[in-house]
Short mmCIF file of N, CA and C in Angstrom, two decimals:
data_model
loop_
_atom_site.label_atom_id
_atom_site.label_comp_id
_atom_site.label_asym_id
_atom_site.label_seq_id
_atom_site.Cartn_x
_atom_site.Cartn_y
_atom_site.Cartn_z
N MET A 1 289.26 291.87 223.96
CA MET A 1 290.54 291.23 224.11
C MET A 1 290.69 290.10 223.11
N GLY A 2 289.62 289.39 222.87
CA GLY A 2 289.68 288.29 221.92
C GLY A 2 290.02 288.76 220.51
N ASP A 3 289.45 289.88 220.09
CA ASP A 3 289.75 290.42 218.76
C ASP A 3 291.22 290.83 218.67
N ILE A 4 291.73 291.45 219.73
CA ILE A 4 293.14 291.86 219.74
C ILE A 4 294.03 290.63 219.72
N ARG A 5 293.69 289.63 220.52
CA ARG A 5 294.47 288.38 220.54
C ARG A 5 294.44 287.69 219.18
N GLY A 6 293.35 287.87 218.44
CA GLY A 6 293.28 287.31 217.09
C GLY A 6 294.31 287.92 216.16
N MET A 7 294.69 289.18 216.42
CA MET A 7 295.71 289.84 215.61
C MET A 7 297.12 289.57 216.12
N SER A 8 297.22 289.34 217.45
CA SER A 8 298.54 289.10 218.05
C SER A 8 298.37 288.19 219.26
N ALA A 9 298.77 286.96 219.13
CA ALA A 9 298.60 285.98 220.21
C ALA A 9 299.41 286.33 221.45
N ALA A 10 300.44 287.15 221.31
CA ALA A 10 301.31 287.51 222.44
C ALA A 10 300.81 288.76 223.18
N SER A 11 299.59 289.20 222.89
CA SER A 11 299.05 290.41 223.51
C SER A 11 298.92 290.27 225.01
N VAL A 12 299.24 291.34 225.71
CA VAL A 12 299.01 291.45 227.15
C VAL A 12 298.26 292.75 227.39
N PHE A 13 297.61 292.84 228.55
CA PHE A 13 296.75 293.99 228.84
C PHE A 13 297.01 294.50 230.24
N ALA A 14 296.78 295.79 230.43
CA ALA A 14 296.85 296.42 231.75
C ALA A 14 295.60 297.28 231.90
N VAL A 15 295.21 297.56 233.14
CA VAL A 15 294.01 298.35 233.41
C VAL A 15 294.33 299.44 234.42
N ALA A 16 293.97 300.66 234.09
CA ALA A 16 294.17 301.79 235.00
C ALA A 16 293.02 302.76 234.83
N SER A 17 292.88 303.68 235.77
CA SER A 17 291.89 304.74 235.63
C SER A 17 292.53 306.07 236.00
N PHE A 18 291.92 307.14 235.56
CA PHE A 18 292.41 308.46 235.87
C PHE A 18 291.25 309.44 235.98
N ILE A 19 291.44 310.47 236.79
CA ILE A 19 290.46 311.54 236.94
C ILE A 19 291.22 312.86 236.98
N ASP A 20 290.55 313.94 237.32
CA ASP A 20 291.20 315.24 237.38
C ASP A 20 291.96 315.43 238.69
N TYR A 21 292.84 316.42 238.72
CA TYR A 21 293.58 316.76 239.93
C TYR A 21 292.70 317.54 240.89
N GLY A 22 293.09 317.54 242.15
CA GLY A 22 292.38 318.31 243.15
C GLY A 22 291.44 317.44 243.96
N GLY A 23 290.93 317.98 245.03
CA GLY A 23 290.00 317.23 245.85
C GLY A 23 290.68 316.08 246.57
N THR A 24 289.92 315.04 246.85
CA THR A 24 290.44 313.92 247.62
C THR A 24 290.73 312.69 246.77
N GLY A 25 290.40 312.75 245.49
CA GLY A 25 290.61 311.58 244.63
C GLY A 25 292.04 311.47 244.16
N TYR A 26 292.32 310.40 243.48
CA TYR A 26 293.64 310.11 242.93
C TYR A 26 293.60 310.43 241.43
N PRO A 27 294.64 311.04 240.87
CA PRO A 27 294.60 311.32 239.44
C PRO A 27 294.89 310.08 238.58
N TRP A 28 295.57 309.07 239.14
CA TRP A 28 295.93 307.87 238.38
C TRP A 28 295.92 306.67 239.32
N ARG A 29 295.35 305.57 238.88
CA ARG A 29 295.40 304.34 239.68
C ARG A 29 295.54 303.14 238.73
N LEU A 30 296.57 302.34 239.00
CA LEU A 30 296.80 301.12 238.23
C LEU A 30 296.06 299.99 238.94
N TYR A 31 295.12 299.37 238.24
CA TYR A 31 294.35 298.26 238.81
C TYR A 31 294.97 296.91 238.46
N GLN A 32 295.60 296.84 237.28
CA GLN A 32 296.21 295.57 236.85
C GLN A 32 297.37 295.90 235.94
N ASP A 33 298.58 295.51 236.35
CA ASP A 33 299.74 295.66 235.47
C ASP A 33 299.60 294.66 234.33
N PHE A 34 300.48 294.71 233.37
CA PHE A 34 300.38 293.85 232.20
C PHE A 34 300.24 292.38 232.60
N THR A 35 299.28 291.73 231.96
CA THR A 35 299.01 290.32 232.20
C THR A 35 298.45 289.71 230.92
N ASP A 36 298.62 288.42 230.77
CA ASP A 36 297.98 287.72 229.64
C ASP A 36 296.67 287.06 230.08
N SER A 37 296.30 287.24 231.35
CA SER A 37 295.09 286.63 231.89
C SER A 37 293.87 287.52 231.64
N GLU A 38 292.99 287.05 230.77
CA GLU A 38 291.77 287.81 230.49
C GLU A 38 290.89 287.91 231.74
N SER A 39 290.89 286.90 232.59
CA SER A 39 290.07 286.96 233.81
C SER A 39 290.61 288.02 234.77
N HIS A 40 291.94 288.18 234.85
CA HIS A 40 292.50 289.24 235.70
C HIS A 40 292.12 290.62 235.17
N VAL A 41 292.11 290.77 233.86
CA VAL A 41 291.73 292.05 233.25
C VAL A 41 290.26 292.33 233.53
N ARG A 42 289.41 291.35 233.35
CA ARG A 42 287.97 291.55 233.63
C ARG A 42 287.73 291.90 235.10
N ASP A 43 288.45 291.23 236.00
CA ASP A 43 288.32 291.54 237.41
C ASP A 43 288.76 292.97 237.69
N ALA A 44 289.86 293.39 237.11
CA ALA A 44 290.34 294.77 237.30
C ALA A 44 289.33 295.77 236.76
N LEU A 45 288.76 295.49 235.62
CA LEU A 45 287.75 296.39 235.06
C LEU A 45 286.55 296.52 235.99
N SER A 46 286.18 295.44 236.64
CA SER A 46 285.02 295.48 237.54
C SER A 46 285.31 296.26 238.82
N ARG A 47 286.58 296.45 239.16
CA ARG A 47 286.95 297.17 240.39
C ARG A 47 287.15 298.67 240.20
N ILE A 48 287.09 299.15 238.96
CA ILE A 48 287.31 300.57 238.73
C ILE A 48 286.20 301.36 239.41
N GLU A 49 286.60 302.37 240.15
CA GLU A 49 285.66 303.25 240.83
C GLU A 49 285.56 304.55 240.05
N GLN A 50 284.34 304.96 239.74
CA GLN A 50 284.15 306.23 239.06
C GLN A 50 284.43 307.34 240.07
N GLY A 51 285.18 308.33 239.65
CA GLY A 51 285.51 309.41 240.57
C GLY A 51 285.52 310.75 239.88
N SER A 52 285.55 311.79 240.68
CA SER A 52 285.65 313.16 240.19
C SER A 52 286.22 314.01 241.30
N ASN A 53 287.00 314.97 240.93
CA ASN A 53 287.52 315.92 241.90
C ASN A 53 286.87 317.28 241.75
N GLY A 54 285.74 317.34 241.09
CA GLY A 54 284.93 318.54 241.12
C GLY A 54 284.97 319.43 239.90
N ASP A 55 285.76 319.11 238.90
CA ASP A 55 285.70 319.92 237.68
C ASP A 55 285.67 318.99 236.47
N TRP A 56 285.58 319.55 235.30
CA TRP A 56 285.41 318.75 234.10
C TRP A 56 286.69 318.17 233.51
N PRO A 57 287.80 318.92 233.43
CA PRO A 57 288.97 318.36 232.74
C PRO A 57 289.61 317.21 233.50
N GLU A 58 289.82 316.12 232.83
CA GLU A 58 290.47 314.97 233.43
C GLU A 58 291.98 315.05 233.18
N ALA A 59 292.75 314.28 233.92
CA ALA A 59 294.21 314.34 233.86
C ALA A 59 294.74 313.44 232.74
N TYR A 60 294.40 313.77 231.50
CA TYR A 60 294.85 312.96 230.37
C TYR A 60 296.36 312.93 230.27
N SER A 61 297.02 314.07 230.49
CA SER A 61 298.48 314.08 230.40
C SER A 61 299.09 313.17 231.47
N ARG A 62 298.48 313.12 232.65
CA ARG A 62 298.97 312.21 233.70
C ARG A 62 298.80 310.76 233.26
N ALA A 63 297.66 310.44 232.67
CA ALA A 63 297.41 309.08 232.20
C ALA A 63 298.45 308.67 231.15
N LEU A 64 298.74 309.55 230.21
CA LEU A 64 299.74 309.25 229.19
C LEU A 64 301.13 309.12 229.80
N PHE A 65 301.47 310.00 230.73
CA PHE A 65 302.76 309.96 231.42
C PHE A 65 302.94 308.63 232.14
N GLU A 66 301.95 308.23 232.92
CA GLU A 66 302.03 306.99 233.69
C GLU A 66 302.03 305.77 232.78
N ALA A 67 301.20 305.77 231.76
CA ALA A 67 301.12 304.63 230.85
C ALA A 67 302.45 304.41 230.13
N ALA A 68 303.13 305.48 229.80
CA ALA A 68 304.43 305.35 229.12
C ALA A 68 305.46 304.69 230.02
N ARG A 69 305.25 304.73 231.33
CA ARG A 69 306.21 304.19 232.28
C ARG A 69 305.85 302.80 232.81
N LEU A 70 304.81 302.19 232.25
CA LEU A 70 304.49 300.82 232.62
C LEU A 70 305.58 299.89 232.10
N ASN A 71 305.52 298.64 232.49
CA ASN A 71 306.55 297.66 232.12
C ASN A 71 306.29 297.07 230.73
N TRP A 72 306.36 297.92 229.72
CA TRP A 72 306.17 297.46 228.35
C TRP A 72 307.33 296.56 227.94
N ARG A 73 307.04 295.52 227.18
CA ARG A 73 308.13 294.73 226.59
C ARG A 73 308.87 295.61 225.59
N PRO A 74 310.18 295.54 225.55
CA PRO A 74 310.94 296.40 224.64
C PRO A 74 310.51 296.27 223.18
N GLU A 75 310.15 295.06 222.76
CA GLU A 75 309.80 294.84 221.35
C GLU A 75 308.30 295.04 221.08
N ALA A 76 307.55 295.43 222.09
CA ALA A 76 306.09 295.52 221.96
C ALA A 76 305.64 296.62 221.01
N GLN A 77 304.62 296.31 220.26
CA GLN A 77 303.90 297.34 219.52
C GLN A 77 302.85 297.86 220.50
N LYS A 78 302.92 299.11 220.86
CA LYS A 78 302.13 299.64 221.96
C LYS A 78 300.82 300.25 221.48
N PHE A 79 299.74 299.93 222.20
CA PHE A 79 298.43 300.52 221.96
C PHE A 79 297.87 300.96 223.30
N LEU A 80 297.30 302.14 223.33
CA LEU A 80 296.68 302.67 224.54
C LEU A 80 295.26 303.06 224.19
N ILE A 81 294.31 302.53 224.95
CA ILE A 81 292.90 302.86 224.71
C ILE A 81 292.41 303.66 225.90
N LEU A 82 292.00 304.91 225.65
CA LEU A 82 291.46 305.79 226.69
C LEU A 82 289.97 305.94 226.47
N PHE A 83 289.20 305.71 227.53
CA PHE A 83 287.76 305.95 227.46
C PHE A 83 287.24 306.33 228.80
#
Protein backbone atom coordinates (compact mmCIF):
# COMPACT_ATOMS: atom_id res chain seq x y z
CA MET A 1 0.00 0.00 0.00
CA GLY A 2 2.85 2.34 0.77
CA ASP A 3 4.35 1.91 -2.70
CA ILE A 4 0.97 2.59 -4.32
CA ARG A 5 0.44 5.63 -2.10
CA GLY A 6 3.86 6.85 -3.21
CA MET A 7 2.50 6.98 -6.77
CA SER A 8 -0.89 8.41 -5.81
CA ALA A 9 -1.56 9.97 -2.41
CA ALA A 10 -5.34 9.75 -2.99
CA SER A 11 -5.27 5.94 -3.25
CA VAL A 12 -7.96 3.94 -1.49
CA PHE A 13 -8.20 0.17 -1.10
CA ALA A 14 -10.88 -2.51 -0.78
CA VAL A 15 -10.53 -6.18 0.21
CA ALA A 16 -12.63 -9.10 -1.00
CA SER A 17 -12.26 -12.82 -1.56
CA PHE A 18 -13.78 -15.27 -3.99
CA ILE A 19 -13.96 -19.04 -4.47
CA ASP A 20 -15.75 -21.41 -6.84
CA TYR A 21 -19.51 -21.92 -7.07
CA GLY A 22 -21.25 -24.86 -5.46
CA GLY A 23 -21.14 -26.42 -2.04
CA THR A 24 -21.75 -24.36 1.06
CA GLY A 25 -19.24 -21.56 0.51
CA TYR A 26 -19.80 -18.10 -0.87
CA PRO A 27 -18.44 -17.21 -4.32
CA TRP A 28 -17.73 -13.56 -3.34
CA ARG A 29 -17.30 -11.77 -0.02
CA LEU A 30 -16.44 -8.11 0.52
CA TYR A 31 -14.38 -7.72 3.70
CA GLN A 32 -13.64 -4.00 3.39
CA ASP A 33 -15.17 -1.46 1.02
CA PHE A 34 -12.94 1.33 -0.23
CA THR A 35 -11.05 3.06 2.57
CA ASP A 36 -7.94 5.17 2.94
CA SER A 37 -7.16 3.45 6.27
CA GLU A 38 -4.23 1.06 5.91
CA SER A 39 -5.06 -0.46 9.31
CA HIS A 40 -8.61 -1.28 8.14
CA VAL A 41 -7.19 -2.95 5.04
CA ARG A 42 -4.71 -4.99 7.09
CA ASP A 43 -7.49 -6.04 9.46
CA ALA A 44 -9.67 -7.11 6.52
CA LEU A 45 -6.80 -9.10 5.03
CA SER A 46 -6.34 -10.92 8.33
CA ARG A 47 -10.03 -11.93 8.37
CA ILE A 48 -10.07 -13.62 4.96
CA GLU A 49 -11.05 -17.26 5.29
CA GLN A 50 -9.62 -19.73 2.82
CA GLY A 51 -12.41 -21.71 1.24
CA SER A 52 -13.25 -24.20 -1.45
CA ASN A 53 -16.41 -25.64 -2.83
CA GLY A 54 -14.80 -28.84 -4.00
CA ASP A 55 -13.39 -28.21 -7.44
CA TRP A 56 -10.47 -26.34 -8.95
CA PRO A 57 -11.91 -23.45 -11.01
CA GLU A 58 -12.52 -20.32 -8.98
CA ALA A 59 -15.22 -17.75 -9.78
CA TYR A 60 -12.95 -15.20 -11.46
CA SER A 61 -15.78 -13.82 -13.59
CA ARG A 62 -17.84 -13.28 -10.41
CA ALA A 63 -14.92 -11.46 -8.78
CA LEU A 64 -14.55 -9.16 -11.80
CA PHE A 65 -18.33 -8.61 -11.98
CA GLU A 66 -18.56 -7.66 -8.29
CA ALA A 67 -15.40 -5.55 -8.30
CA ALA A 68 -16.72 -3.49 -11.21
CA ARG A 69 -19.77 -2.64 -9.09
CA LEU A 70 -17.91 -1.36 -6.03
CA ASN A 71 -18.16 2.34 -5.17
CA TRP A 72 -15.31 3.52 -7.38
CA ARG A 73 -14.76 7.26 -7.56
CA PRO A 74 -15.84 8.41 -11.03
CA GLU A 75 -12.42 9.95 -11.75
CA ALA A 76 -10.45 7.02 -10.32
CA GLN A 77 -7.77 5.20 -12.22
CA LYS A 78 -8.81 1.65 -11.38
CA PHE A 79 -6.48 -1.22 -10.48
CA LEU A 80 -7.57 -4.69 -9.46
CA ILE A 81 -5.12 -7.17 -7.96
CA LEU A 82 -6.23 -10.83 -7.96
CA PHE A 83 -4.24 -13.44 -6.09
